[in-house]
Short mmCIF file of C-alpha atoms in Angstrom, two decimals:
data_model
loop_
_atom_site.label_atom_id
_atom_site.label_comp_id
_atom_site.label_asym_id
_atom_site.label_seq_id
_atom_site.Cartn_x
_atom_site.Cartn_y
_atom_site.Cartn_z
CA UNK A 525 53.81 78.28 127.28
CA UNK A 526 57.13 79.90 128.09
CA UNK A 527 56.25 83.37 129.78
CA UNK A 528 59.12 85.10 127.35
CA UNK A 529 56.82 85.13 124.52
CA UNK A 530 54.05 87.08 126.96
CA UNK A 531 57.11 89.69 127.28
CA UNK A 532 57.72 90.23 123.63
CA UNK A 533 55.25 92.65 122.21
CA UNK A 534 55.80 94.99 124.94
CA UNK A 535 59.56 94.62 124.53
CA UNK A 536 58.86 95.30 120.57
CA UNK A 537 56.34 98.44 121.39
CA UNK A 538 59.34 99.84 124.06
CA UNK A 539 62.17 99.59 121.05
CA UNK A 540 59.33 101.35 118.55
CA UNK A 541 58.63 103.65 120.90
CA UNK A 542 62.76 104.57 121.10
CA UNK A 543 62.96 104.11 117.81
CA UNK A 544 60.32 107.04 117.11
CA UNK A 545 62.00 109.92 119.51
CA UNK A 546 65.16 109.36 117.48
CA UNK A 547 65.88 112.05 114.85
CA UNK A 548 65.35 111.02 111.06
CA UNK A 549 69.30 111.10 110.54
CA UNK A 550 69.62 109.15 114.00
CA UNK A 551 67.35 106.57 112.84
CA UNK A 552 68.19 106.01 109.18
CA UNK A 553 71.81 105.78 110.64
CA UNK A 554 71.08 102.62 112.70
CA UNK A 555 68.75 101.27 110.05
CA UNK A 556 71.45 101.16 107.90
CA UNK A 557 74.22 100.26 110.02
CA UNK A 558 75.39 96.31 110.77
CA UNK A 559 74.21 94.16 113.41
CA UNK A 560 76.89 94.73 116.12
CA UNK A 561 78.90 91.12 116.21
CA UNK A 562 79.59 89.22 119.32
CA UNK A 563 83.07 89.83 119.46
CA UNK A 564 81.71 94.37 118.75
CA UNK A 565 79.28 93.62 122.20
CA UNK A 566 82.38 92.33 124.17
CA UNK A 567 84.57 94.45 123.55
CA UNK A 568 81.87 97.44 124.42
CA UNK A 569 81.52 95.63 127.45
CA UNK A 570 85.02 95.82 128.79
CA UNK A 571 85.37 97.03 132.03
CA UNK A 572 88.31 99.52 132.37
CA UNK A 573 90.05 99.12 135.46
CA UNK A 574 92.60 100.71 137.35
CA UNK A 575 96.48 102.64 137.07
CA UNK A 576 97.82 99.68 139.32
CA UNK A 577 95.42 97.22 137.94
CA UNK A 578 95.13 97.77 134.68
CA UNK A 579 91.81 95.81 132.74
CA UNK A 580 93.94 94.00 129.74
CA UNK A 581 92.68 92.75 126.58
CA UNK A 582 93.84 90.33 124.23
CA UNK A 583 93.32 91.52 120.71
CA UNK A 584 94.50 90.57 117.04
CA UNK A 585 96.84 93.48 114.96
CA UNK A 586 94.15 93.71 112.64
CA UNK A 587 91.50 94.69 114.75
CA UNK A 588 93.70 97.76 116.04
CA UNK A 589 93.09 101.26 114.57
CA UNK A 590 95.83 103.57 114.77
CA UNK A 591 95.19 107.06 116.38
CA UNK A 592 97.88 108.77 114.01
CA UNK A 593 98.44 108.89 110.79
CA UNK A 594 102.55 108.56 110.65
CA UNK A 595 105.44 107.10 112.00
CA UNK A 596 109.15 107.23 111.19
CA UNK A 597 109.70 104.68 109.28
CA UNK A 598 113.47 104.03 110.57
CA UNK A 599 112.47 103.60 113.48
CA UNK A 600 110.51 100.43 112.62
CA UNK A 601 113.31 99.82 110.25
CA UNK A 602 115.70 99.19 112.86
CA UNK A 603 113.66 96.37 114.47
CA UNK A 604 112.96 94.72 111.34
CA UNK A 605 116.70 94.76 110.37
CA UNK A 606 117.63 93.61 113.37
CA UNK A 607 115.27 90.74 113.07
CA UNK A 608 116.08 89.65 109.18
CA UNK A 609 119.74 89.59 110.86
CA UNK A 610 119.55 87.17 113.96
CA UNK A 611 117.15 85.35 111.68
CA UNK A 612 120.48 84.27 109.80
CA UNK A 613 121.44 82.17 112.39
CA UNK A 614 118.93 82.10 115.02
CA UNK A 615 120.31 79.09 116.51
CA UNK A 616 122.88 80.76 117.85
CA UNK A 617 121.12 83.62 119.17
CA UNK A 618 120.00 83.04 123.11
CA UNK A 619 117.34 85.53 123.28
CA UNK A 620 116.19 86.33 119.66
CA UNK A 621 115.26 90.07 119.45
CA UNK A 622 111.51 90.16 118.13
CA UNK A 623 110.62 87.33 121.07
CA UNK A 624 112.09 89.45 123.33
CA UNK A 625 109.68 92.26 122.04
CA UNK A 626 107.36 90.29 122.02
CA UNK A 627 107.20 89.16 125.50
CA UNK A 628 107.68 92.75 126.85
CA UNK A 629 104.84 93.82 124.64
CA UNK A 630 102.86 91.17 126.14
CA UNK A 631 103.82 92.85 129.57
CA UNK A 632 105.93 89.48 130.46
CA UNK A 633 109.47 91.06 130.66
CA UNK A 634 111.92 89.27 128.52
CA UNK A 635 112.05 85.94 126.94
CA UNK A 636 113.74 83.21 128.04
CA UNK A 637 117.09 82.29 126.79
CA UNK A 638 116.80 78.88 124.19
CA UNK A 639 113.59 78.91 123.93
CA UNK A 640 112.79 80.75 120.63
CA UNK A 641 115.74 80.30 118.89
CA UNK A 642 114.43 78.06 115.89
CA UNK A 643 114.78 79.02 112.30
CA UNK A 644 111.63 79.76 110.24
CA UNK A 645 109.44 80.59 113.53
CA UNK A 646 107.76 83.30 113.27
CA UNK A 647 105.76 85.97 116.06
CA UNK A 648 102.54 84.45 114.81
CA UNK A 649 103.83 80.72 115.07
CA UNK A 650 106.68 80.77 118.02
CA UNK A 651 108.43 77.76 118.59
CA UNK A 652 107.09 75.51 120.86
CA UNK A 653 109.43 76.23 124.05
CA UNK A 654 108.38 79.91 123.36
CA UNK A 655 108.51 80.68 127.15
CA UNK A 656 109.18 84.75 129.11
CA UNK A 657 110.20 85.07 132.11
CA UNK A 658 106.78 86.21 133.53
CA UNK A 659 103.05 85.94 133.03
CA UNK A 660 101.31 87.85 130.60
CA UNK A 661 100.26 91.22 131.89
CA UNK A 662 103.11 91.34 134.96
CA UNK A 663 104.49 94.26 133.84
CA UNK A 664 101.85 96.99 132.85
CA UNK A 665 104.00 99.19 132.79
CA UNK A 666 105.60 97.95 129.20
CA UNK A 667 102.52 97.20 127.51
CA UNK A 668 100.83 99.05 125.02
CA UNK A 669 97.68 101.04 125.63
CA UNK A 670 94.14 100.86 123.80
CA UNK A 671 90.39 103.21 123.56
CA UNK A 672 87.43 101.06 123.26
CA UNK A 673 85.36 103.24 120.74
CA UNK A 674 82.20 103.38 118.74
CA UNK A 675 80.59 100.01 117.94
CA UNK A 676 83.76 98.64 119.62
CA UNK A 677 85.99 99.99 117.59
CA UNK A 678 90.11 99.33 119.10
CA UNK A 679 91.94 102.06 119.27
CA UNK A 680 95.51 101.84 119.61
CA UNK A 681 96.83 105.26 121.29
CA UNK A 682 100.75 103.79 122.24
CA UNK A 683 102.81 101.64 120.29
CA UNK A 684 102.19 102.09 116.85
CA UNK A 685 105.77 101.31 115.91
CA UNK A 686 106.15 98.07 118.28
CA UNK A 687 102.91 96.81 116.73
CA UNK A 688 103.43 97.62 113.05
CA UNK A 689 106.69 96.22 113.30
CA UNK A 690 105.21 93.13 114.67
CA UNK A 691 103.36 93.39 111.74
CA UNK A 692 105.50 93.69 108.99
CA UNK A 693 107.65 91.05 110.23
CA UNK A 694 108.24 87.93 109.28
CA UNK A 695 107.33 88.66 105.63
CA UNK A 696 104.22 90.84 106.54
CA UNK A 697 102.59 87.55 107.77
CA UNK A 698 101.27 89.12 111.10
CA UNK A 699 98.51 90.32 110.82
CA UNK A 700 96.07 87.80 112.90
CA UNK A 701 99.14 87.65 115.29
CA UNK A 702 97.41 87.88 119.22
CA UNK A 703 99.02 90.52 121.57
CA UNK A 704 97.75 91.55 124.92
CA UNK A 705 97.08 95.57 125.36
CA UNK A 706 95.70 97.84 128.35
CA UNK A 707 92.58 99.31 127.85
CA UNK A 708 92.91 102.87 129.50
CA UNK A 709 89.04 104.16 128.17
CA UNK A 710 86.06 102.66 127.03
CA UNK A 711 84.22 105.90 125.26
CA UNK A 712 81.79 102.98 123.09
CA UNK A 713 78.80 104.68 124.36
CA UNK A 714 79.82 108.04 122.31
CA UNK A 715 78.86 108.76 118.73
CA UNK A 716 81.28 109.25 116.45
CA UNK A 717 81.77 113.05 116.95
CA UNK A 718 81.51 113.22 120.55
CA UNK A 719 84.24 109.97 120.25
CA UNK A 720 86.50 112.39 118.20
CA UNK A 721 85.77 115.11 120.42
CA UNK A 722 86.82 113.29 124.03
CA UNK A 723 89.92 111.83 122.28
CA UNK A 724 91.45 115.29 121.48
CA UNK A 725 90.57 116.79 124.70
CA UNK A 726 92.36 114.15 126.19
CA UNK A 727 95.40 114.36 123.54
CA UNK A 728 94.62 110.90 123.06
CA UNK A 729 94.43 111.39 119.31
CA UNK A 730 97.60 112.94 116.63
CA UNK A 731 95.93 115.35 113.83
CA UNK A 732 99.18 115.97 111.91
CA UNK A 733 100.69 113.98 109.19
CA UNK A 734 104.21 113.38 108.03
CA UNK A 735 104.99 116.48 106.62
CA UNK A 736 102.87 118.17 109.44
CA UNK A 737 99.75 119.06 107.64
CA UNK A 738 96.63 118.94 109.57
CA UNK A 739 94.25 115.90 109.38
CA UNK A 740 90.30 115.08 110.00
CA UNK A 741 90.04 112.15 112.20
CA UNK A 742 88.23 111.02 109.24
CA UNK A 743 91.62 111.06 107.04
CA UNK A 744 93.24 108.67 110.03
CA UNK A 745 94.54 105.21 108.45
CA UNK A 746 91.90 102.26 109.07
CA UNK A 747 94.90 99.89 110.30
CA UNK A 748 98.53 99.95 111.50
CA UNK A 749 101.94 99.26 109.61
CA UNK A 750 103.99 100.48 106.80
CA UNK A 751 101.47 99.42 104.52
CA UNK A 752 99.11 101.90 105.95
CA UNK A 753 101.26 104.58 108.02
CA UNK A 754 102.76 107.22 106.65
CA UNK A 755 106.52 107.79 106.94
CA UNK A 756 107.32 111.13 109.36
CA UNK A 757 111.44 111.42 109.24
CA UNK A 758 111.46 113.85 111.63
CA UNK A 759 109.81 110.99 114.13
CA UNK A 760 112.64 109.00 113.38
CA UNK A 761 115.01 111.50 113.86
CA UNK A 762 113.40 111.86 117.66
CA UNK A 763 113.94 108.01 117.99
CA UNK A 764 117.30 107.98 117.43
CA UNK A 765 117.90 111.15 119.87
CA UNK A 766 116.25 109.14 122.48
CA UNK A 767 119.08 108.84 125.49
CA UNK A 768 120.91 111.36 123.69
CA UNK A 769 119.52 114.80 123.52
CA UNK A 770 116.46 113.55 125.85
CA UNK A 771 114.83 110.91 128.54
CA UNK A 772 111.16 110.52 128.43
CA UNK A 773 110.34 111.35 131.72
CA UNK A 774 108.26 109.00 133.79
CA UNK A 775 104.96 110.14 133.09
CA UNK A 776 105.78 111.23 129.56
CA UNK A 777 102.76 113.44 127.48
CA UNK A 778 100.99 111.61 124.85
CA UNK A 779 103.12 111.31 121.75
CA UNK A 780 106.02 113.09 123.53
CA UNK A 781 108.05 112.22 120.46
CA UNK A 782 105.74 114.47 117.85
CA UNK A 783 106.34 117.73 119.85
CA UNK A 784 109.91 117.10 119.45
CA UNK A 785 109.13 116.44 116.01
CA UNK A 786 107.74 119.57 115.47
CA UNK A 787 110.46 121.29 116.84
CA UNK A 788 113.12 120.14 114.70
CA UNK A 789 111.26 120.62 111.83
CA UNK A 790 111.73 124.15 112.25
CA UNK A 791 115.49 124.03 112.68
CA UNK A 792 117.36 125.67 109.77
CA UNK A 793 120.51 123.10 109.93
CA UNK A 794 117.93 120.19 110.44
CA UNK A 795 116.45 119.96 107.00
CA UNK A 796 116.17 116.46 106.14
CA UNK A 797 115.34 116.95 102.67
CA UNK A 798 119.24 117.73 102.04
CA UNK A 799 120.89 115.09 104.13
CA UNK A 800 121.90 111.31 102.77
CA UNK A 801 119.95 109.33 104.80
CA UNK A 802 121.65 106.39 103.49
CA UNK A 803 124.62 107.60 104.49
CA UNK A 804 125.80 106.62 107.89
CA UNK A 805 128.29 109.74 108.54
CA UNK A 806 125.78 111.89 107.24
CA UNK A 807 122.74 110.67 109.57
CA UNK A 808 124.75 110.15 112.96
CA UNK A 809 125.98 114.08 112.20
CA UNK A 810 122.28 115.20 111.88
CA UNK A 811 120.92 112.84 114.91
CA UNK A 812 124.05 115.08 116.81
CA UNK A 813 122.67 117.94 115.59
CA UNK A 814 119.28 117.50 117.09
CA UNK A 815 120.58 116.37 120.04
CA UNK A 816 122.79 119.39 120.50
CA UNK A 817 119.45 121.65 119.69
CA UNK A 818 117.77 119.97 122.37
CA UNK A 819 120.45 120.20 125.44
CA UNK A 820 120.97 123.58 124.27
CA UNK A 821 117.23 124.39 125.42
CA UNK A 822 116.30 126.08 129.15
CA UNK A 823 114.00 123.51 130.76
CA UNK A 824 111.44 126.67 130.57
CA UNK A 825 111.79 127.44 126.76
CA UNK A 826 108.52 126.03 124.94
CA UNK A 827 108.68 123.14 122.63
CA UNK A 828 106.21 122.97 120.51
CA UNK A 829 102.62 122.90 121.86
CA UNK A 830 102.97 124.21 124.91
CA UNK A 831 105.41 121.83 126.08
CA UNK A 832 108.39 123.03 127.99
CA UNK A 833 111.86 121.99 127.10
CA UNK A 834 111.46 120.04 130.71
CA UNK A 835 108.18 118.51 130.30
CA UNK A 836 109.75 116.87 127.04
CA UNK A 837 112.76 115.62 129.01
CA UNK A 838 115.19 117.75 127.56
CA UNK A 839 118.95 116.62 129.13
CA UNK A 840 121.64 119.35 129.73
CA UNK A 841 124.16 118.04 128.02
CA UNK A 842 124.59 115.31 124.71
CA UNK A 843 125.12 111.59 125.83
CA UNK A 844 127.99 110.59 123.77
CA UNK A 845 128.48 107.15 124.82
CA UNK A 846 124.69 105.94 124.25
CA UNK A 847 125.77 108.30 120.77
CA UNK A 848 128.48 105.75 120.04
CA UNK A 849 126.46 102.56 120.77
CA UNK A 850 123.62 103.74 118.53
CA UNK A 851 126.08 104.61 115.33
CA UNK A 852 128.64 102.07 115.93
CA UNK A 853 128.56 99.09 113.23
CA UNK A 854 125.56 96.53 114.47
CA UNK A 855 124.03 99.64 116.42
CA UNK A 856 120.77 101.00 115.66
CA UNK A 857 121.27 103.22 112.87
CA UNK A 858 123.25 100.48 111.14
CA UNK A 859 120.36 98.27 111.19
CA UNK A 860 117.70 100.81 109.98
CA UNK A 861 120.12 102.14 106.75
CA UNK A 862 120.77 98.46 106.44
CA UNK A 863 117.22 97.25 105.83
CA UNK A 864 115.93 100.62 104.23
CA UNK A 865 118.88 99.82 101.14
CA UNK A 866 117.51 96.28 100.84
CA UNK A 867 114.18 97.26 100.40
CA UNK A 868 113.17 97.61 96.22
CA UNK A 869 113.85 101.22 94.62
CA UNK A 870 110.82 102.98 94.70
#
């Protein structure tokens, strides 16, 4: 007889006997919770590893769970603008934009020229010369970073906006689409609140929504893209100041881009609720604005937060060249107005 089955009442007493010093909520909470799936034990399993050597993790869009509950929607628009364009006549584009995200997403630096210029692929279904210039995970540095929580849960704590614009491309078809991601924690041994707890003491977590009301972690969308994200202008606004008013500095805060956010919100001149967005003039005057707002600052003069003018990455002075560039026609704002008056009249 197999010596297992010797083992298996005293394995069964040991579990009753854990069972019985858990608290009544404790243990009608795991009576009435799922069976943890393969694919839930592996990824509580993952072994974090290092700054230089990050552990990285290849996971689907779907299974990511964003750790705020907004984004500017511009932003996002941009990319998918810019995408719906080249896709006009991708043949003639060398290095088509979203395969070029895609591959620095991936931590692969940029794709290759040729090799993804076919019509109809999409991010889910690349051509097959889809080739970058590096392997997958060469550059940490550019990929996007995850939490491994509760009943391994994926928490995605950087790149909502690359990710839900992944998403949302290609007619929204994305959603199984593969990416690779560093895992910087693995807090899957925590309960929920003790989860929620570690991720705000390590600002890992955003608890404000688009018009800057306060959120429970509870109230945090189940998955990423527009579908699911709130729009924040005010994040957008940020983007587009990026290079302009400031630099992210090399070891930037988490969600830099909100405490600027916040900031601007407050301005008197910077009230978005009376400014066109639609209108290009309009929006490249208020992105000056901000930008002004910010040089303007002392690097000691608090943000928002806590966070000094300097630790934000204020610049001394507006950048009006990278100001031209991003208003000019085929610039960045272009695209985002450009897909946001395509989109169906709400």
């Amino acid at each position: 007889m197999n010596r297992r089955f010797f083992r298996l009442p005293a394995l069964l007493l040991a579990l009753s006997c854990q069972a019985a010093l858990l608290s009544p909520a404790l243990a009608r909470d795991a009576a009435t919770l799922p069976a943890l799936s393969a694919r839930q034990q592996a990824l509580m399993a993952t072994v974090v590893g290092s700054a230089a050597h990050p552990r990285i993790l290849q996971v689907s869009l779907a299974e990511l769970h964003p750790t705020q509950p907004a984004i500017g929607y511009d932003q996002v628009y941009y990319k998918l603008g810019r995408y719906a364009a080249e896709e006009k006549h991708i043949t003639d584009i060398a290095k088509p934009k979203k395969f070029a995200d895609l591959c620095e997403a991936n931590g692969q630096g940029d794709v290759l020229p040729g090799t993804a210029n076919v019509a109809g692929a999409t991010l889910a279904t690349p051509p097959a010369g889809y080739r970058c210039k590096a392997a997958v995970g060469s550059r940490p540095d550019d990929m996007k970073s995850v939490v491994i929580g509760p009943r391994g849960s994926v928490y995605l704590t950087d790149g909502h906006h690359t990710f839900s614009t992944f998403r949302d491309a290609d007619g929204g078809r994305n959603g199984q689409l593969k990416v690779w991601v560093k895992v910087s924690d693995n807090f899957s041994a925590l309960d929920d609140a003790a989860f929620w707890a570690r991720m705000r003491q390590e600002n890992k977590v955003w608890l404000k929504d688009g018009r800057n009301q306060p959120i429970t972690p509870q109230q945090l969308p189940s998955s990423i893209g527009l579908q699911a994200l709130g729009d924040d202008p005010y994040r957008s606004l940020v983007y587009f100041t990026r290079g302009v008013g400031y630099e992210a500095p090399e070891h930037a805060t988490e969600f830099l881009e909100f405490y600027w956010a916040d900031w601007l919100r407050g301005k008197p001149g910077l009230d978005l609720a009376r400014v066109n967005l639609l209108d290009p003039a309009a929006y490249a005057n208020t992105i000056l604005l901000a930008a002004q707002a910010m040089v303007a600052l002392r690097p000691g003069d608090i943000v928002s937060g806590g966070k000094r003018a300097s630790d934000l990455g204020a610049r001394d002075q507006v950048d009006r060249e990278t100001l031209d560039e991003l208003t000019q026609s085929q610039g960045k704002l272009d695209y985002a107005i450009g897909y946001r008056k395509s989109l169906p009249r709400q």
